[in-house]
Amino acid sequence: MYTIQTLNKISLNGLELFSRDKYEIATEISNPDSIILRSFNMHDMELPQKLKAIARAGAGVNNIPVEKCTDKGIVVFNTPGANANAVKELVLAALLLSSRKISKGISWSQSLKGKGSEVPGLVEKGKSQFTGPEIKGKRLGVIGLGAIGVMVANDALSLGMDVIGYDPFISIDSAWELSSTVTKASSLEHLLSTSDYITLHAPYNSKTSGMINNESLKIMKDGVRIVNFARGGLVANKDLLDAIKSGKVACYVTDFPEEDLLGNDNIITIPHLGASTPESEENCAVMAASQLREFLEKGNVINSVNYANCELPFSGNTRIISAHENIPNMLGQITTILAENKLNIADMISKNRDKTGYTIVDIDGAISDEVVEKIKGVKGIKMVRIIKIK
Ligand SMILES: NC(=O)c1ccc[n+]([C@@H]2O[C@H](COP(=O)([O-])OP(=O)(O)OC[C@H]3O[C@@H](n4cnc5c(N)ncnc54)[C@H](O)[C@@H]3O)[C@@H](O)[C@H]2O)c1
């Protein structure tokens, strides 16, 4: 029986993946095998001694003490891309909002309340102040071609936009997903200087912090429209406000309102609604639960933030899983112990990522507690777990 503690309310569709005969799931559970959560802050929490895995239903993991977990061999999972469609849909809306003065027009028409039968006439007379260009035929620059950026790029093509993308670290999966009609920017400057609309989909880190600043704004086309559903910190607000004032930027739509961005006619602030859909919450829960189940039942690692992806179909009778440091001869030492104890290896895989390593070895027959203890004793080993295959 595996035990799972839920630290937040998790969508039923996710929890239903854990069959009751194999799992005990509760909000209060002492010393659980695993934890599933959304935004609960784990930093002040003592990590349960038996804890093997934490699954976060969502992308960010700053509410989880990842380094501390890595030290103890606890695998931390997230759900990249599970909310991508939700964000993409709002980005497409934001492109239109940035062009067509929809939000101003809505507020203005609401302000006509009380004008009685004059309303239709006033609408026809006043509507010209809300004219804005179509997006069809305009160039959209997509910065960051991951789960969200690729979807935005592909769907913007369907809306008739000419799309250019920039991502120096694009993954193979994203490259496969991306339409071949998207132009590959030769540099960030190439994208910035040729786009009518720019949308940000890169992560926030020390390299991307304030990437939209005086310098980058200077090379953009006059009247550019910028959409930011990635993170507020990607844009230097003061520089952006200057660019709005000078007319360099016609409109900025952001999912990250801050005091200095409010009350400006050409800035549209949305209260961080990118992933706020019931579907997205469900997708995250289902993805987190299925990855956790795969780990607990089979030892496979899919979408971990601190260990490499590592999957192996079952063979043999017993699976030995170990999380360890990424140092020479870990696999060699494990296989030597098995050979010394006359245990035959049916299949194995070992993957490293940064400072961590993860190894799965399937053997014929059973393993004794004594041999497991020997493996645990190898320098650099953080966690060993045994799964009975048949
Ligand atoms: N508004 C919301 O509610 C919401 C919801 C989900 C995600 N997000 C944010 O959206 C962003 C993208 O999310 P995702 O799921 O697509 O992530 P992802 O990891 O799938 O994609 C990010 C992409 O950015 C690329 N990248 C990294 N550094 C770059 C750089 N300097 N220039 C250009 N590209 C760079 C990476 O190679 C990767 O392909 C993240 O910042 C995330 O925090 C916001």
PDB file of C-alpha atoms in Angstrom, residues 4 6 10-21 23 25 36 282 285-286 289-290 293 297:
ATOM      1  CA  ILE A   4      -0.108   9.872  -0.493  1.00  0.00           C
ATOM      2  CA  THR A   6      -2.518  15.862  -0.469  1.00  0.00           C
ATOM      3  CA  ILE A  10      -6.494  18.110  -6.086  1.00  0.00           C
ATOM      4  CA  SER A  11      -8.984  17.583  -8.912  1.00  0.00           C
ATOM      5  CA  LEU A  12     -10.871  14.270  -8.599  1.00  0.00           C
ATOM      6  CA  ASN A  13      -9.955  13.237 -12.133  1.00  0.00           C
ATOM      7  CA  GLY A  14      -6.345  13.119 -10.950  1.00  0.00           C
ATOM      8  CA  LEU A  15      -6.965  11.346  -7.646  1.00  0.00           C
ATOM      9  CA  GLU A  16      -9.123   8.722  -9.345  1.00  0.00           C
ATOM     10  CA  LEU A  17      -5.979   7.383 -11.020  1.00  0.00           C
ATOM     11  CA  PHE A  18      -4.921   5.944  -7.652  1.00  0.00           C
ATOM     12  CA  SER A  19      -6.830   2.697  -7.099  1.00  0.00           C
ATOM     13  CA  ARG A  20      -8.077   2.262  -3.530  1.00  0.00           C
ATOM     14  CA  ASP A  21      -6.626  -1.217  -3.217  1.00  0.00           C
ATOM     15  CA  TYR A  23      -3.242   3.632  -2.347  1.00  0.00           C
ATOM     16  CA  ILE A  25      -4.774   9.161   0.112  1.00  0.00           C
ATOM     17  CA  ILE A  36       0.808  15.779  -4.176  1.00  0.00           C
ATOM     18  CA  GLU A 282      -7.642  19.100 -14.260  1.00  0.00           C
ATOM     19  CA  ALA A 285      -3.836  17.045 -11.572  1.00  0.00           C
ATOM     20  CA  VAL A 286      -4.114  14.153 -14.031  1.00  0.00           C
ATOM     21  CA  ALA A 289      -1.048  11.848 -10.541  1.00  0.00           C
ATOM     22  CA  SER A 290      -0.058   9.689 -13.504  1.00  0.00           C
ATOM     23  CA  ARG A 293       1.838   6.521 -10.061  1.00  0.00           C
ATOM     24  CA  GLU A 297       4.609   1.507  -9.112  1.00  0.00           C
TER      25      GLU A 297
END
